[in-house]
């Protein structure tokens, strides 16, 4: 047991030592009074000596174990050390108890039995073996448990740090990805419509400010995410004009539900880039947010055909990895083509209970 102090100033180790050996020695106190007919003062002194002998031996063992680093050993190596240690502690226990008995006989009855008692191997040895074995095993079991708890906590912290690092790296990749695509949209407007280009730059400035701020968080509310999506859509409509239409259908009860930042925006961006941009007459991007069982389901539909290119983009790859890391496999993302000239991207986020 460790020596960490409690609010009372007495460590857990010393509390256990005093209480446990104090309780064990009560039996010997009863035997001294009932069987051996000790007077009450003599029995109390004997009780104090019994407690002191047990604490002294086990505390000495603890000092040796700490100095030798036994608490860091494996079970096999530890057993090679504690088995002989228990035997030594039991013999010392027996000899100290014999000397204590001899001292009592000498002081009370004036009979010198020191030499005789030193060589007596009596049932006290069995008592010593039992009690010392229990104490030593309990002591190392406690430290083994503490070591396992500490290791588990350390591994959990390392896992969290590693996961957060991966999420940060993915977010760091996502912002440039979003920026480059937006700049490409603005570039197309600079020559054709300078006024719209200036408006697009203002929108991009607001978008970047919001996205960079939200980068500090691992989640964002749906209502905040939808505000980013609407700004992005307005930016793209400056380029596509009447070729781009957007339909929003969001369950208002889910507005404050938290999702990964830029997740819906990424699906809308993908729908416009791989769907609307390839349609001569443009089309409609439909965004649906609803609750199904224990998930929030986000669906983005657009005209177009599903191709391999839709699965290898940096944005979608990052989205899948973010979902895997953040929700430990409980979230899902898929893209499918339920009918001709229609692509549906579905994002399923678990609702934590």
CSV table of C-alpha atoms in Angstrom, one decimal:
chain,number,residue,atom,x,y,z
A,1,UNK,CA,0.0,0.0,0.0
A,2,UNK,CA,1.2,3.5,-0.8
A,3,UNK,CA,2.0,6.2,1.7
A,4,UNK,CA,-0.4,8.8,0.3
A,5,UNK,CA,-1.7,11.0,3.1
A,6,UNK,CA,-5.4,11.5,3.6
A,7,UNK,CA,-7.1,14.6,5.0
A,8,UNK,CA,-6.4,13.5,8.5
A,9,UNK,CA,-2.6,13.5,7.8
A,10,UNK,CA,-2.3,9.7,8.3
A,11,UNK,CA,-1.5,7.7,5.2
A,12,UNK,CA,-3.7,4.8,4.0
A,13,UNK,CA,-0.7,2.5,4.6
A,14,UNK,CA,-0.4,3.4,8.3
A,15,UNK,CA,-4.2,3.3,8.8
A,16,UNK,CA,-4.2,-0.3,7.4
A,17,UNK,CA,-1.2,-1.3,9.5
A,18,UNK,CA,-2.7,0.0,12.8
A,19,UNK,CA,-6.3,-1.1,12.2
A,20,UNK,CA,-5.5,-4.5,10.7
A,21,UNK,CA,-2.9,-5.6,13.2
A,22,UNK,CA,-4.9,-4.1,16.0
A,23,UNK,CA,-7.9,-6.2,15.1
A,24,UNK,CA,-5.8,-9.4,14.6
A,25,UNK,CA,-4.1,-8.9,18.0
A,26,UNK,CA,-7.4,-8.7,19.8
A,27,UNK,CA,-7.6,-12.5,19.6
A,28,UNK,CA,-4.2,-12.8,21.3
A,29,UNK,CA,-5.4,-10.3,23.9
A,30,UNK,CA,-8.4,-12.5,24.7
A,31,UNK,CA,-6.2,-15.6,24.9
A,32,UNK,CA,-3.8,-13.8,27.3
A,33,UNK,CA,-6.7,-12.8,29.6
A,34,UNK,CA,-8.7,-16.0,29.4
A,35,UNK,CA,-6.3,-18.9,29.0
A,36,UNK,CA,-3.0,-17.5,30.3
A,37,UNK,CA,-4.6,-15.5,33.2
A,38,UNK,CA,-2.7,-12.3,32.5
A,39,UNK,CA,-3.7,-9.3,34.6
A,40,UNK,CA,-5.4,-6.5,32.6
A,41,UNK,CA,-2.3,-4.2,32.6
A,42,UNK,CA,0.0,-7.1,31.6
A,43,UNK,CA,-2.5,-8.1,28.9
A,44,UNK,CA,-2.6,-4.6,27.5
A,45,UNK,CA,1.2,-4.3,27.4
A,46,UNK,CA,1.3,-7.7,25.7
A,47,UNK,CA,-1.3,-6.5,23.2
A,48,UNK,CA,0.8,-3.4,22.4
A,49,UNK,CA,3.9,-5.5,21.9
A,50,UNK,CA,2.1,-8.0,19.6
A,51,UNK,CA,0.9,-5.1,17.4
A,52,UNK,CA,4.4,-3.6,17.4
A,53,UNK,CA,6.1,-6.8,16.4
A,54,UNK,CA,3.7,-7.3,13.5
A,55,UNK,CA,3.9,-3.7,12.3
A,56,UNK,CA,7.7,-3.7,12.7
A,57,UNK,CA,8.3,-6.9,10.7
A,58,UNK,CA,5.9,-6.0,7.9
A,59,UNK,CA,7.1,-2.4,7.7
A,60,UNK,CA,10.7,-3.7,7.4
A,61,UNK,CA,9.6,-5.9,4.6
A,62,UNK,CA,7.9,-3.0,2.9
A,63,UNK,CA,11.1,-1.0,3.1
A,64,UNK,CA,13.1,-3.8,1.5
A,65,UNK,CA,10.5,-4.3,-1.2
A,66,UNK,CA,10.4,-0.6,-2.1
A,67,UNK,CA,14.2,-0.2,-2.1
A,68,UNK,CA,14.6,-3.3,-4.3
A,69,UNK,CA,11.7,-2.3,-6.7
A,70,UNK,CA,9.8,-5.5,-6.2
A,71,UNK,CA,6.5,-3.8,-6.9
A,72,UNK,CA,7.6,-3.4,-10.5
A,73,UNK,CA,8.4,-7.1,-11.1
A,74,UNK,CA,6.3,-9.6,-12.9
A,75,UNK,CA,4.4,-12.3,-11.0
A,76,UNK,CA,7.0,-15.1,-11.5
A,77,UNK,CA,9.9,-13.0,-10.5
A,78,UNK,CA,8.0,-11.6,-7.5
A,79,UNK,CA,7.0,-15.1,-6.2
A,80,UNK,CA,10.7,-16.1,-6.2
A,81,UNK,CA,11.3,-13.3,-3.7
A,82,UNK,CA,8.2,-13.3,-1.5
A,83,UNK,CA,8.1,-17.0,-0.7
A,84,UNK,CA,11.5,-17.0,1.1
A,85,UNK,CA,10.6,-13.6,2.5
A,86,UNK,CA,7.4,-15.0,4.1
A,87,UNK,CA,9.4,-17.9,5.6
A,88,UNK,CA,12.0,-15.5,7.1
A,89,UNK,CA,9.2,-13.2,8.4
A,90,UNK,CA,7.5,-16.2,10.0
A,91,UNK,CA,10.7,-17.3,11.8
A,92,UNK,CA,11.4,-13.8,13.0
A,93,UNK,CA,7.8,-13.5,14.2
A,94,UNK,CA,8.1,-16.8,16.2
A,95,UNK,CA,11.5,-15.8,17.7
A,96,UNK,CA,10.3,-12.3,18.7
A,97,UNK,CA,7.1,-13.8,20.3
A,98,UNK,CA,9.2,-16.4,22.2
A,99,UNK,CA,11.5,-13.6,23.4
A,100,UNK,CA,8.5,-11.6,24.5
A,101,UNK,CA,7.1,-14.6,26.4
A,102,UNK,CA,10.5,-15.2,28.1
A,103,UNK,CA,10.8,-11.6,29.1
A,104,UNK,CA,7.3,-11.7,30.7
A,105,UNK,CA,8.2,-14.9,32.6
A,106,UNK,CA,11.4,-13.3,33.8
A,107,UNK,CA,9.9,-10.0,34.9
A,108,UNK,CA,6.8,-11.4,36.5
A,109,UNK,CA,7.9,-14.8,37.8
A,110,UNK,CA,11.7,-14.2,37.9
A,111,UNK,CA,12.3,-17.3,35.9
A,112,UNK,CA,15.0,-17.2,33.2
A,113,UNK,CA,13.7,-19.1,30.1
A,114,UNK,CA,15.4,-17.0,27.4
A,115,UNK,CA,17.8,-19.7,26.2
A,116,UNK,CA,15.2,-22.4,26.2
A,117,UNK,CA,12.6,-20.5,24.3
A,118,UNK,CA,15.0,-19.4,21.5
A,119,UNK,CA,15.2,-23.0,20.3
A,120,UNK,CA,11.5,-23.8,20.6
A,121,UNK,CA,9.7,-24.3,17.2
A,122,UNK,CA,6.2,-24.1,18.3
A,123,UNK,CA,2.7,-23.5,16.7
A,124,UNK,CA,3.5,-19.7,16.7
A,125,UNK,CA,5.5,-20.5,13.6
A,126,UNK,CA,2.3,-21.6,11.8
A,127,UNK,CA,0.6,-18.5,13.0
A,128,UNK,CA,3.4,-16.4,11.7
A,129,UNK,CA,3.4,-18.1,8.3
A,130,UNK,CA,-0.3,-17.5,8.0
A,131,UNK,CA,-0.4,-13.9,9.0
A,132,UNK,CA,2.8,-12.8,7.2
A,133,UNK,CA,1.7,-14.6,4.0
A,134,UNK,CA,-1.7,-12.8,4.1
A,135,UNK,CA,-0.1,-9.4,4.6
A,136,UNK,CA,2.6,-9.8,2.0
A,137,UNK,CA,0.2,-11.1,-0.7
A,138,UNK,CA,-2.3,-8.4,0.1
A,139,UNK,CA,0.4,-5.7,0.0
A,140,UNK,CA,1.6,-6.8,-3.5
A,141,UNK,CA,-1.9,-7.4,-4.8
A,142,UNK,CA,-2.8,-3.8,-3.9
A,143,UNK,CA,0.2,-2.4,-5.7
A,144,UNK,CA,-0.4,-4.7,-8.7
A,145,UNK,CA,-3.9,-3.4,-8.9
A,146,UNK,CA,-2.7,0.2,-8.6
A,147,UNK,CA,-0.1,-0.4,-11.3
A,148,UNK,CA,-2.7,-1.9,-13.6
A,149,UNK,CA,-5.1,1.1,-13.0
A,150,UNK,CA,-2.3,3.5,-13.7
A,151,UNK,CA,-1.3,1.7,-16.9
A,152,UNK,CA,-4.9,1.6,-18.1
A,153,UNK,CA,-5.3,5.3,-17.4
A,154,UNK,CA,-2.0,6.1,-19.2
A,155,UNK,CA,-3.0,4.0,-22.2
A,156,UNK,CA,-6.4,5.7,-22.3
A,157,UNK,CA,-4.8,9.1,-22.2
A,158,UNK,CA,-2.4,8.2,-25.0
A,159,UNK,CA,-5.3,6.9,-27.0
A,160,UNK,CA,-7.2,10.1,-26.5
A,161,UNK,CA,-4.2,12.2,-27.4
A,162,UNK,CA,-3.5,10.1,-30.5
A,163,UNK,CA,-7.2,10.3,-31.6
A,164,UNK,CA,-7.3,14.1,-31.1
A,165,UNK,CA,-4.0,14.5,-33.1
A,166,UNK,CA,-5.5,12.6,-35.9
A,167,UNK,CA,-8.7,14.7,-35.8
A,168,UNK,CA,-6.6,17.9,-35.8
A,169,UNK,CA,-4.6,16.6,-38.8
A,170,UNK,CA,-7.8,15.9,-40.7
A,171,UNK,CA,-9.2,19.3,-39.9
A,172,UNK,CA,-6.0,20.9,-40.9
A,173,UNK,CA,-6.3,19.2,-44.3
A,174,UNK,CA,-10.0,20.0,-44.6
A,175,UNK,CA,-9.7,23.8,-44.4
A,176,UNK,CA,-7.2,24.1,-47.3
A,177,UNK,CA,-9.3,21.7,-49.3
A,178,UNK,CA,-12.4,23.9,-48.7
A,179,UNK,CA,-10.4,27.1,-49.4
A,180,UNK,CA,-9.0,25.9,-52.7
A,181,UNK,CA,-12.4,24.8,-54.0
A,182,UNK,CA,-13.9,28.2,-53.0
A,183,UNK,CA,-11.0,30.1,-54.7
A,184,UNK,CA,-11.6,28.2,-57.9
A,185,UNK,CA,-15.2,29.3,-57.8
A,186,UNK,CA,-14.2,32.9,-57.3
A,187,UNK,CA,-11.6,32.7,-60.1
A,188,UNK,CA,-14.3,31.8,-62.5
A,189,UNK,CA,-16.2,35.0,-61.6
A,190,UNK,CA,-13.4,37.5,-61.7
A,191,UNK,CA,-13.5,38.0,-65.4
A,192,UNK,CA,-17.2,37.2,-66.1
A,193,UNK,CA,-18.8,39.2,-63.2
A,194,UNK,CA,-16.4,41.3,-61.1
A,195,UNK,CA,-19.3,42.5,-58.9
A,196,UNK,CA,-20.3,39.0,-58.1
A,197,UNK,CA,-16.6,38.2,-57.5
A,198,UNK,CA,-16.4,40.9,-54.8
A,199,UNK,CA,-19.5,39.5,-53.1
A,200,UNK,CA,-18.0,36.0,-53.3
A,201,UNK,CA,-14.8,37.3,-51.6
A,202,UNK,CA,-16.9,38.8,-48.8
A,203,UNK,CA,-18.7,35.5,-48.4
A,204,UNK,CA,-15.5,33.5,-48.5
A,205,UNK,CA,-14.0,35.8,-45.8
A,206,UNK,CA,-17.0,35.1,-43.6
A,207,UNK,CA,-16.9,31.4,-44.3
A,208,UNK,CA,-13.2,31.2,-43.4
A,209,UNK,CA,-13.6,33.2,-40.3
A,210,UNK,CA,-16.4,30.8,-39.1
A,211,UNK,CA,-14.7,27.6,-40.2
A,212,UNK,CA,-11.4,28.6,-38.6
A,213,UNK,CA,-13.2,29.5,-35.4
A,214,UNK,CA,-15.1,26.2,-35.3
A,215,UNK,CA,-11.9,24.3,-35.9
A,216,UNK,CA,-11.2,24.7,-32.2
A,217,UNK,CA,-14.2,22.4,-31.5
A,218,UNK,CA,-14.7,18.8,-32.4
A,219,UNK,CA,-18.4,19.3,-32.9
A,220,UNK,CA,-20.8,22.1,-34.1
A,221,UNK,CA,-24.6,22.4,-33.8
A,222,UNK,CA,-26.6,21.7,-36.9
A,223,UNK,CA,-28.1,25.2,-36.9
A,224,UNK,CA,-24.5,26.6,-37.0
A,225,UNK,CA,-23.4,24.1,-39.7
A,226,UNK,CA,-26.5,25.1,-41.8
A,227,UNK,CA,-25.5,28.8,-41.5
A,228,UNK,CA,-22.1,27.9,-43.1
A,229,UNK,CA,-23.8,25.8,-45.7
A,230,UNK,CA,-26.1,28.7,-46.7
A,231,UNK,CA,-23.2,31.0,-47.0
A,232,UNK,CA,-21.4,28.5,-49.1
A,233,UNK,CA,-24.4,27.9,-51.3
A,234,UNK,CA,-24.8,31.7,-51.9
A,235,UNK,CA,-21.1,31.8,-52.9
A,236,UNK,CA,-21.7,29.0,-55.4
A,237,UNK,CA,-24.9,30.5,-56.7
A,238,UNK,CA,-23.0,33.6,-57.8
A,239,UNK,CA,-21.2,31.3,-60.2
A,240,UNK,CA,-24.0,28.9,-61.2
A,241,UNK,CA,-26.8,31.4,-61.0
A,242,UNK,CA,-30.2,29.8,-62.0
A,243,UNK,CA,-28.4,26.4,-62.6
A,244,UNK,CA,-28.2,25.8,-58.9
A,245,UNK,CA,-31.2,25.3,-56.6
A,246,UNK,CA,-31.2,24.3,-53.0
A,247,UNK,CA,-33.9,22.7,-50.9
A,248,UNK,CA,-33.6,22.6,-47.1
A,249,UNK,CA,-35.7,20.3,-44.9
A,250,UNK,CA,-34.3,20.3,-41.4
A,251,UNK,CA,-36.1,18.9,-38.3
A,252,UNK,CA,-36.1,22.0,-36.0
A,253,UNK,CA,-35.9,19.7,-32.9
A,254,UNK,CA,-32.4,18.7,-34.1
A,255,UNK,CA,-31.0,22.2,-34.6
A,256,UNK,CA,-28.8,22.0,-31.5
A,257,UNK,CA,-27.6,18.5,-32.1
A,258,UNK,CA,-23.8,18.4,-32.4
A,259,UNK,CA,-22.1,17.0,-35.5
A,260,UNK,CA,-18.5,17.3,-36.9
A,261,UNK,CA,-17.8,20.7,-38.3
A,262,UNK,CA,-18.1,21.2,-42.1
A,263,UNK,CA,-19.6,17.7,-42.6
A,264,UNK,CA,-22.8,18.8,-44.3
A,265,UNK,CA,-21.0,21.6,-46.1
A,266,UNK,CA,-18.6,18.9,-47.5
A,267,UNK,CA,-21.5,16.8,-48.8
A,268,UNK,CA,-23.1,19.9,-50.4
A,269,UNK,CA,-19.8,20.9,-51.9
A,270,UNK,CA,-19.4,17.4,-53.3
A,271,UNK,CA,-22.9,17.4,-54.7
A,272,UNK,CA,-22.3,20.7,-56.5
A,273,UNK,CA,-18.9,19.8,-57.8
A,274,UNK,CA,-19.7,16.3,-59.0
A,275,UNK,CA,-23.4,16.7,-59.7
A,276,UNK,CA,-24.6,20.2,-60.6
A,277,UNK,CA,-21.4,21.3,-62.4
A,278,UNK,CA,-21.7,18.3,-64.8
A,279,UNK,CA,-25.3,18.9,-65.7
A,280,UNK,CA,-25.9,21.3,-68.6
A,281,UNK,CA,-29.2,22.5,-67.1
A,282,UNK,CA,-27.9,22.3,-63.5
A,283,UNK,CA,-30.3,20.9,-60.9
A,284,UNK,CA,-31.4,20.9,-57.3
A,285,UNK,CA,-29.4,19.8,-54.2
A,286,UNK,CA,-31.8,18.6,-51.5
A,287,UNK,CA,-30.7,18.6,-47.9
A,288,UNK,CA,-32.7,16.5,-45.4
A,289,UNK,CA,-32.0,16.3,-41.7
A,290,UNK,CA,-34.2,14.0,-39.6
A,291,UNK,CA,-34.2,11.5,-36.8
A,292,UNK,CA,-34.4,7.8,-37.4
A,293,UNK,CA,-34.4,5.5,-34.3
A,294,UNK,CA,-31.2,6.3,-32.4
A,295,UNK,CA,-29.4,8.2,-35.2
A,296,UNK,CA,-29.6,11.7,-36.8
A,297,UNK,CA,-29.7,11.0,-40.5
A,298,UNK,CA,-28.4,13.7,-42.9
A,299,UNK,CA,-29.2,13.2,-46.6
A,300,UNK,CA,-27.9,15.2,-49.5
A,301,UNK,CA,-29.4,14.4,-52.9
A,302,UNK,CA,-28.2,15.7,-56.3
A,303,UNK,CA,-28.5,14.9,-60.0
A,304,UNK,CA,-25.7,13.0,-61.5
A,305,UNK,CA,-24.1,9.6,-61.7
A,306,UNK,CA,-22.0,7.9,-59.1
A,307,UNK,CA,-18.4,7.3,-60.1
A,308,UNK,CA,-15.2,6.2,-58.5
A,309,UNK,CA,-14.0,9.8,-58.3
A,310,UNK,CA,-16.7,10.5,-55.7
A,311,UNK,CA,-15.0,8.1,-53.3
A,312,UNK,CA,-11.4,9.2,-53.5
A,313,UNK,CA,-11.6,12.9,-52.8
A,314,UNK,CA,-9.6,14.2,-49.8
A,315,UNK,CA,-12.7,15.7,-48.2
A,316,UNK,CA,-14.7,12.4,-48.2
A,317,UNK,CA,-11.8,10.4,-47.1
A,318,UNK,CA,-11.2,12.7,-44.2
A,319,UNK,CA,-14.9,12.7,-43.3
A,320,UNK,CA,-14.9,8.9,-43.1
A,321,UNK,CA,-11.8,8.9,-40.9
A,322,UNK,CA,-13.2,11.6,-38.7
A,323,UNK,CA,-16.4,9.6,-38.2
A,324,UNK,CA,-14.5,6.5,-37.4
A,325,UNK,CA,-12.2,8.2,-34.8
A,326,UNK,CA,-14.9,10.4,-33.2
A,327,UNK,CA,-17.7,7.9,-32.9
A,328,UNK,CA,-15.7,4.7,-32.7
A,329,UNK,CA,-17.5,3.0,-35.6
A,330,UNK,CA,-21.0,3.9,-34.4
A,331,UNK,CA,-21.4,6.6,-37.2
A,332,UNK,CA,-21.9,5.7,-40.8
A,333,UNK,CA,-21.5,7.4,-44.2
A,334,UNK,CA,-22.4,6.0,-47.6
A,335,UNK,CA,-23.0,7.2,-51.2
A,336,UNK,CA,-25.4,5.4,-53.5
A,337,UNK,CA,-27.4,5.9,-56.7
A,338,UNK,CA,-30.9,4.7,-56.0
A,339,UNK,CA,-32.1,5.7,-59.5
A,340,UNK,CA,-30.7,6.9,-62.8
A,341,UNK,CA,-29.2,10.4,-62.7
A,342,UNK,CA,-29.5,10.6,-58.9
A,343,UNK,CA,-26.8,10.4,-56.2
A,344,UNK,CA,-27.6,10.3,-52.5
A,345,UNK,CA,-25.0,10.8,-49.8
A,346,UNK,CA,-26.2,9.7,-46.3
A,347,UNK,CA,-24.5,10.6,-43.0
A,348,UNK,CA,-25.7,8.8,-39.8
A,349,UNK,CA,-24.6,10.2,-36.5
A,350,UNK,CA,-25.5,8.3,-33.3
A,351,UNK,CA,-27.6,10.0,-30.6
A,352,UNK,CA,-25.8,9.6,-27.3
A,353,UNK,CA,-28.1,8.5,-24.5
